[in-house]
Coordinates of C-alpha atoms and ligand atoms in Angstrom, one line a residue:
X70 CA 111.3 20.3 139.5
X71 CA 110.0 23.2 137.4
X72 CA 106.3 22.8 138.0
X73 CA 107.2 22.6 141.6
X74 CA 108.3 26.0 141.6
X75 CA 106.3 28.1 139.3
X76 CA 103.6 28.0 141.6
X77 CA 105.5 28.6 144.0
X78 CA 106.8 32.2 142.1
X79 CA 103.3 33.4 141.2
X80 CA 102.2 33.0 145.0
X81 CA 105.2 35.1 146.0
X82 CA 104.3 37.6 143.2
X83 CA 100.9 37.8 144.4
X84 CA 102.0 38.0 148.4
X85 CA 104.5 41.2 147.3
X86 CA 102.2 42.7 145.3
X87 CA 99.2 43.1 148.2
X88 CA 101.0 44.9 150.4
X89 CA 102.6 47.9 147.9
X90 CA 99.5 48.4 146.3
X91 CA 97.6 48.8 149.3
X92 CA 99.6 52.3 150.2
X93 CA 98.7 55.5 149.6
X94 CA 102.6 56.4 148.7
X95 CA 102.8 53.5 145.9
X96 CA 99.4 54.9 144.2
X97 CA 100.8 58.5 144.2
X98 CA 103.8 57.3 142.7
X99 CA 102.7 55.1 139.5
X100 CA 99.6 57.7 138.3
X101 CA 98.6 55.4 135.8
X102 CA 97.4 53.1 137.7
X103 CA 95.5 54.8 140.2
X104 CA 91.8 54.6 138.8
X105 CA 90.9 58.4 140.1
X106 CA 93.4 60.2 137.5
X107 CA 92.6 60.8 134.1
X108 CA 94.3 59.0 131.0
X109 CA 97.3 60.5 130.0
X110 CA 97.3 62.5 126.6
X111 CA 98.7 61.6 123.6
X112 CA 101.1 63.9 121.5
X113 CA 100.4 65.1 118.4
X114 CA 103.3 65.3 116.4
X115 CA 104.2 67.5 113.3
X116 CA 105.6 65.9 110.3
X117 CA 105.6 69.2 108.2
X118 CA 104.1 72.6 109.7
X119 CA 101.1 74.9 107.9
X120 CA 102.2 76.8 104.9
X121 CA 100.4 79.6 103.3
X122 CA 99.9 80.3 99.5
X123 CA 99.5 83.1 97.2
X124 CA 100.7 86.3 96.7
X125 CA 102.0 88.0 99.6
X126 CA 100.5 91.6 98.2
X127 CA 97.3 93.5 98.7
X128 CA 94.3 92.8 96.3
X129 CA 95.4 89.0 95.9
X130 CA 94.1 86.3 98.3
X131 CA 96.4 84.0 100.9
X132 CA 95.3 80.8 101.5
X133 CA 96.9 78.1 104.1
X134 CA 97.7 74.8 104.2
X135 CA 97.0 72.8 107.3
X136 CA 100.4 71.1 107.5
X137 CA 101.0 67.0 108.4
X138 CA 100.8 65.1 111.6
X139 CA 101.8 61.8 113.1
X140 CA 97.8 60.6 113.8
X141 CA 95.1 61.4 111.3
X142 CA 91.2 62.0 112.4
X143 CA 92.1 65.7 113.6
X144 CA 90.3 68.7 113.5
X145 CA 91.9 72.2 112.9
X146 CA 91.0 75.6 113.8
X147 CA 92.4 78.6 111.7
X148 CA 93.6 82.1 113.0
X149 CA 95.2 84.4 110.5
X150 CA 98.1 86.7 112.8
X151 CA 99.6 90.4 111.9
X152 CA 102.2 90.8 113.5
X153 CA 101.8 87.8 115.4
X154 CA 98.4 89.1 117.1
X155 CA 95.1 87.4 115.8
X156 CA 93.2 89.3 113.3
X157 CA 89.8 90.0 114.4
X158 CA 87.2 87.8 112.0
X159 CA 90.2 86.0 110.2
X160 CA 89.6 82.5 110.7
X161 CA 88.7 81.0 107.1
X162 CA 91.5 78.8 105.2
X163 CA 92.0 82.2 102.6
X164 CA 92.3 85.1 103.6
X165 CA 92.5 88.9 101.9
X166 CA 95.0 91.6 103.1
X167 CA 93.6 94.0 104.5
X168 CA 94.5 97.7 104.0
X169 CA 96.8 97.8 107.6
X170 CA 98.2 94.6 106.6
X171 CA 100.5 96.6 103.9
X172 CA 104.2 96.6 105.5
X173 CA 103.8 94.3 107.8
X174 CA 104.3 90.5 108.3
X175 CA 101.2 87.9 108.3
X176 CA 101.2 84.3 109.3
X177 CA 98.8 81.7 109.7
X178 CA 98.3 79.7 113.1
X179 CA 96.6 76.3 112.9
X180 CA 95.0 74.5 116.3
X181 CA 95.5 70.7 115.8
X182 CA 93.3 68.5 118.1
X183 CA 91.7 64.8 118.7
X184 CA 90.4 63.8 121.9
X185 CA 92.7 61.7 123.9
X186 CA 95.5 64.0 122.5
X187 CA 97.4 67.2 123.6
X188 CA 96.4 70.0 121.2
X189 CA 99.3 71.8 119.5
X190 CA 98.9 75.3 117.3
X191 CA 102.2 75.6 114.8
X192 CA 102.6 78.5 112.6
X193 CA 103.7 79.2 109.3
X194 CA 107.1 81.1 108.3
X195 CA 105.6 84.7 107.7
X196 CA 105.7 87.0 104.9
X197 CA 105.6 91.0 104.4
X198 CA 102.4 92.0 102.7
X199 CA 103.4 94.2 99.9
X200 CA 101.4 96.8 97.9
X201 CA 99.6 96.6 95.0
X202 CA 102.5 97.6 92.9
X203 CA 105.7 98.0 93.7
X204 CA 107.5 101.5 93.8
X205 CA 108.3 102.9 90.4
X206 CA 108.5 106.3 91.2
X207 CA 108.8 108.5 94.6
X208 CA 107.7 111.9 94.8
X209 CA 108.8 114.2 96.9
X210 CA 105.9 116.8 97.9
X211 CA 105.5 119.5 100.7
X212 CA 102.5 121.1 102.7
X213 CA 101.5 124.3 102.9
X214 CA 98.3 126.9 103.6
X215 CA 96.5 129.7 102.6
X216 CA 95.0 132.0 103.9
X217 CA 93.0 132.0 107.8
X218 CA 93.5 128.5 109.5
X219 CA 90.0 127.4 111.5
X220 CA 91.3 123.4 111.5
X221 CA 94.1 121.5 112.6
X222 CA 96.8 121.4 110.0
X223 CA 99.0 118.8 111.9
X224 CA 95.7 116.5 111.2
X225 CA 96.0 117.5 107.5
X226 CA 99.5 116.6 107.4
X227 CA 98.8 113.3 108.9
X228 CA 96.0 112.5 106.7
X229 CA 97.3 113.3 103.0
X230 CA 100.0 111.2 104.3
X231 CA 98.3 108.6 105.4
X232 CA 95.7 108.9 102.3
X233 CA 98.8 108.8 99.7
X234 CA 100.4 105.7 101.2
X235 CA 96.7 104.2 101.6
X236 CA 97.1 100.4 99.3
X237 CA 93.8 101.5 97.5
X238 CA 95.0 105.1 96.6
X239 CA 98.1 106.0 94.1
X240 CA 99.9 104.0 95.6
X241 CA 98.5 101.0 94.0
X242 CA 100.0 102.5 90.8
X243 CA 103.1 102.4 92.0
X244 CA 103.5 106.2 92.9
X245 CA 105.2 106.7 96.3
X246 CA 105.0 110.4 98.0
X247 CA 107.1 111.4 100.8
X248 CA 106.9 114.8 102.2
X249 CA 109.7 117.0 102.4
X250 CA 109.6 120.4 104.6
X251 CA 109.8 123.0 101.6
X252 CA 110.1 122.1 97.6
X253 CA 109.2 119.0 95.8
X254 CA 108.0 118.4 93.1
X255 CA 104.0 119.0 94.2
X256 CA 102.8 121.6 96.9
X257 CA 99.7 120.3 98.7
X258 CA 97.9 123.4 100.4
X259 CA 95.2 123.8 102.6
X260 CA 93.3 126.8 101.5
X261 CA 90.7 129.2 103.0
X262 CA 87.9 128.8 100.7
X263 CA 87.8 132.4 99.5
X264 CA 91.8 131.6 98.6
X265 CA 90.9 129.5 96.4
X266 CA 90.5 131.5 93.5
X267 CA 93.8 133.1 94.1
X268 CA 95.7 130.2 92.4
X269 CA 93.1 131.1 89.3
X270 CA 89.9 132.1 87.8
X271 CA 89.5 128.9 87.0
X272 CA 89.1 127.7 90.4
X273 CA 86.2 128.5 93.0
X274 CA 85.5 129.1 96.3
X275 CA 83.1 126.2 96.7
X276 CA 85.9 123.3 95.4
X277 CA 89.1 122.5 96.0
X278 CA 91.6 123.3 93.0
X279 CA 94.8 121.9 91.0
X280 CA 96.9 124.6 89.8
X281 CA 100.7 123.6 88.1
X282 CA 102.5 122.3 90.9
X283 CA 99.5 123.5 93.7
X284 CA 96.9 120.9 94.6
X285 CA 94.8 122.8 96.5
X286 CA 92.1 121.7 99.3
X287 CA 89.4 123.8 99.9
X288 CA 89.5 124.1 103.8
X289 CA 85.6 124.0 104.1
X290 CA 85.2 121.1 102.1
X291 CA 88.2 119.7 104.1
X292 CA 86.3 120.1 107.2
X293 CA 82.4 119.3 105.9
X294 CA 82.7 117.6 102.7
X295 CA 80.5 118.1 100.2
X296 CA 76.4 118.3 100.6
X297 CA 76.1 115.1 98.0
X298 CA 78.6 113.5 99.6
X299 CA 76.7 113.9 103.1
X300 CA 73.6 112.9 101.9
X301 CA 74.7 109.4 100.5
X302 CA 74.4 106.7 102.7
X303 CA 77.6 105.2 104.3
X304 CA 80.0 108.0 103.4
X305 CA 82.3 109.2 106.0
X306 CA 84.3 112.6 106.2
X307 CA 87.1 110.8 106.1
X308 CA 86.2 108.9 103.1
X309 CA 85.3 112.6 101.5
X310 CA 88.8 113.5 102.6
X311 CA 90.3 110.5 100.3
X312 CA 88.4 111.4 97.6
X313 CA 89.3 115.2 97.1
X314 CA 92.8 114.9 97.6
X315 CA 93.3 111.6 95.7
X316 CA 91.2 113.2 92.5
X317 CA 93.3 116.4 92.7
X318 CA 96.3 115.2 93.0
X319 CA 94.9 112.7 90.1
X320 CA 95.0 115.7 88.2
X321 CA 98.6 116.4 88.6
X322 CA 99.3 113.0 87.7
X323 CA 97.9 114.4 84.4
X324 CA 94.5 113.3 84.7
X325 CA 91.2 115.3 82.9
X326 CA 88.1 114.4 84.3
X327 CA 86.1 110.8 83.8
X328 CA 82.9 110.3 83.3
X329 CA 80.7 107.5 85.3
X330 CA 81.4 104.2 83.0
X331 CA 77.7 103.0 83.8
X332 CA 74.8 102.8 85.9
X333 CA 75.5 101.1 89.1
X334 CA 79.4 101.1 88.8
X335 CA 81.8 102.7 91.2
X336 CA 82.7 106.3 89.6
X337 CA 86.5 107.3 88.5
X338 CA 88.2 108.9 91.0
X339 CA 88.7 111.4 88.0
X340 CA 84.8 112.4 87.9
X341 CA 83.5 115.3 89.6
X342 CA 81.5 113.3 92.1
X343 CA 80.2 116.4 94.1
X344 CA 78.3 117.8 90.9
X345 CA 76.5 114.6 90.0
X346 CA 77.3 111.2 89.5
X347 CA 74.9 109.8 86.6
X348 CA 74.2 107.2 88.1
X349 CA 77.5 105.6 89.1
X350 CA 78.2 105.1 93.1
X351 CA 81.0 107.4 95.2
X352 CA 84.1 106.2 95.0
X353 CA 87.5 107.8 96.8
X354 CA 89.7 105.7 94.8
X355 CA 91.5 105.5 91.6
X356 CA 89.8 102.6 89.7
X357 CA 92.4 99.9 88.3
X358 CA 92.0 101.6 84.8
X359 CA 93.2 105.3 86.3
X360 CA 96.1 103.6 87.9
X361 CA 98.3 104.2 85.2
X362 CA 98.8 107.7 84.8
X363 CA 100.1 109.9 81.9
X364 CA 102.3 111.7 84.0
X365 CA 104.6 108.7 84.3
X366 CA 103.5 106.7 81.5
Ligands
ZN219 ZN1 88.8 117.9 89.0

């Protein structure tokens, strides 16, 4: 009885399946089947998203992990993120903060991908990149000037600000300044070169000047650095502008001059750069050793 109606089943099969697969409605429908669509994708799923590692600080190196997913035979592409917005060039599995990258948050976003799959780009958690050091001492400073002003001293203002929070400056000792409107501990004045010597004989017209609580910047040096400094290849005003304010106010930290280390090596912050360098590069920096100053020692 069976065998008699089997066949029987398969020919109806065959008779109802003509007619549906022969509209243009049925092959819309089921876009599987229809041989002028492409193959669906298949997900990639995550099993445990990329993590970064290191220290979260400036001067150390971050490094990411790629995270785990439910197929293997992938291929990832790496894009570092401050802030959430890609970093321009960042795109290696380490990465080293960068000077704007101090106070604010850095992630790592990883493109996962296999043919036949749909690509996916997870993130790790972030983090806050921190300074070198951490605070361990805040001073409180104020601006002033001397004398016949032929530059802008809002851009001053901005400046030494922005050159004492720099990651590479004092700041890497630990030393925080923020500016008060009057008072502090530490006046910061921009001087008319033939003020100069008003603060002392010991100071000139040509140089800038630190003088008890006065760390004074020579206004034309301020505004054309120094003729060494010009003459060296690579150097930028506002790399000259680093240098004088971070080696004066070096001085106030309690610092006597340096002398270049060796031929070749980057020159203390603490040497007088501008009269000769014996041999040792330009550097607007505190080296590592300077960083712990007698001041606050
Ligand atoms: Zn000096």
């Amino acid at each position: 009885m069976l065998s008699r109606i089997l066949p029987l089943v398969l020919a109806l099969g065959l008779l109802s399946a003509a007619p549906a697969g022969a509209t243009a409605d049925a092959s819309a429908a089921e876009p599987t089947v229809a041989p002028t669509s492409a193959p669906a994708l298949q997900p990639i799923v995550v099993r445990e998203r990329p993590r970064m590692k290191g220290t979260a600080r400036f001067g150390k190196t971050l490094t990411r992990t790629v995270g785990r997913y439910s197929v293997g035979g992938l291929t990832f592409r790496t894009q570092w993120l401050r802030d959430g917005k890609p970093i321009t060039g960042a795109t290696r599995w380490k990465y080293k903060p960068r000077v704007r990258d101090v106070g604010h948050t850095i992630r790592v976003r990883v493109t996962v991908s296999r043919a036949g799959h749909r690509s996916i780009a997870p993130r790790s958690s972030w983090r806050r990149i921190k300074h070198v050091r951490d605070t361990r001492r805040t001073v409180k400073y104020s601006i002033a000037t001397k004398g016949r002003m032929t530059t802008s001293v809002a851009t001053f203002r901005r400046q030494v600000q922005q050159i004492l929070d720099d990651p590479r400056g004092w700041r890497a000792g630990g030393i925080r300044f923020t500016r008060v409107k009057s008072g502090g501990s530490m006046t910061i004045v921009l001087a008319q070169a033939s003020q100069v010597p008003s603060y002392s004989s010991a100071c000139s017209s040509t140089w800038s000047c630190r003088v008890g609580r006065h760390v004074i910047i020579n206004q034309e040096r301020w505004k054309h650095a120094s003729p060494a400094w010009n003459r060296a290849k690579g150097t930028t005003l506002l790399g000259y502008r680093h240098m004088v304010v971070n080696h004066e106010v070096g001085h106030w930290l309690g610092w006597h001059h340096a002398s270049c280390g060796g031929k070749g090596q980057k020159a203390p912050v603490m040497m007088q750069q501008s009269k000769g360098r014996n041999g040792c590069t330009f550097n607007p920096w505190p080296k590592p050793s300077e960083r712990n100053v007698p001041r606050y020692r």
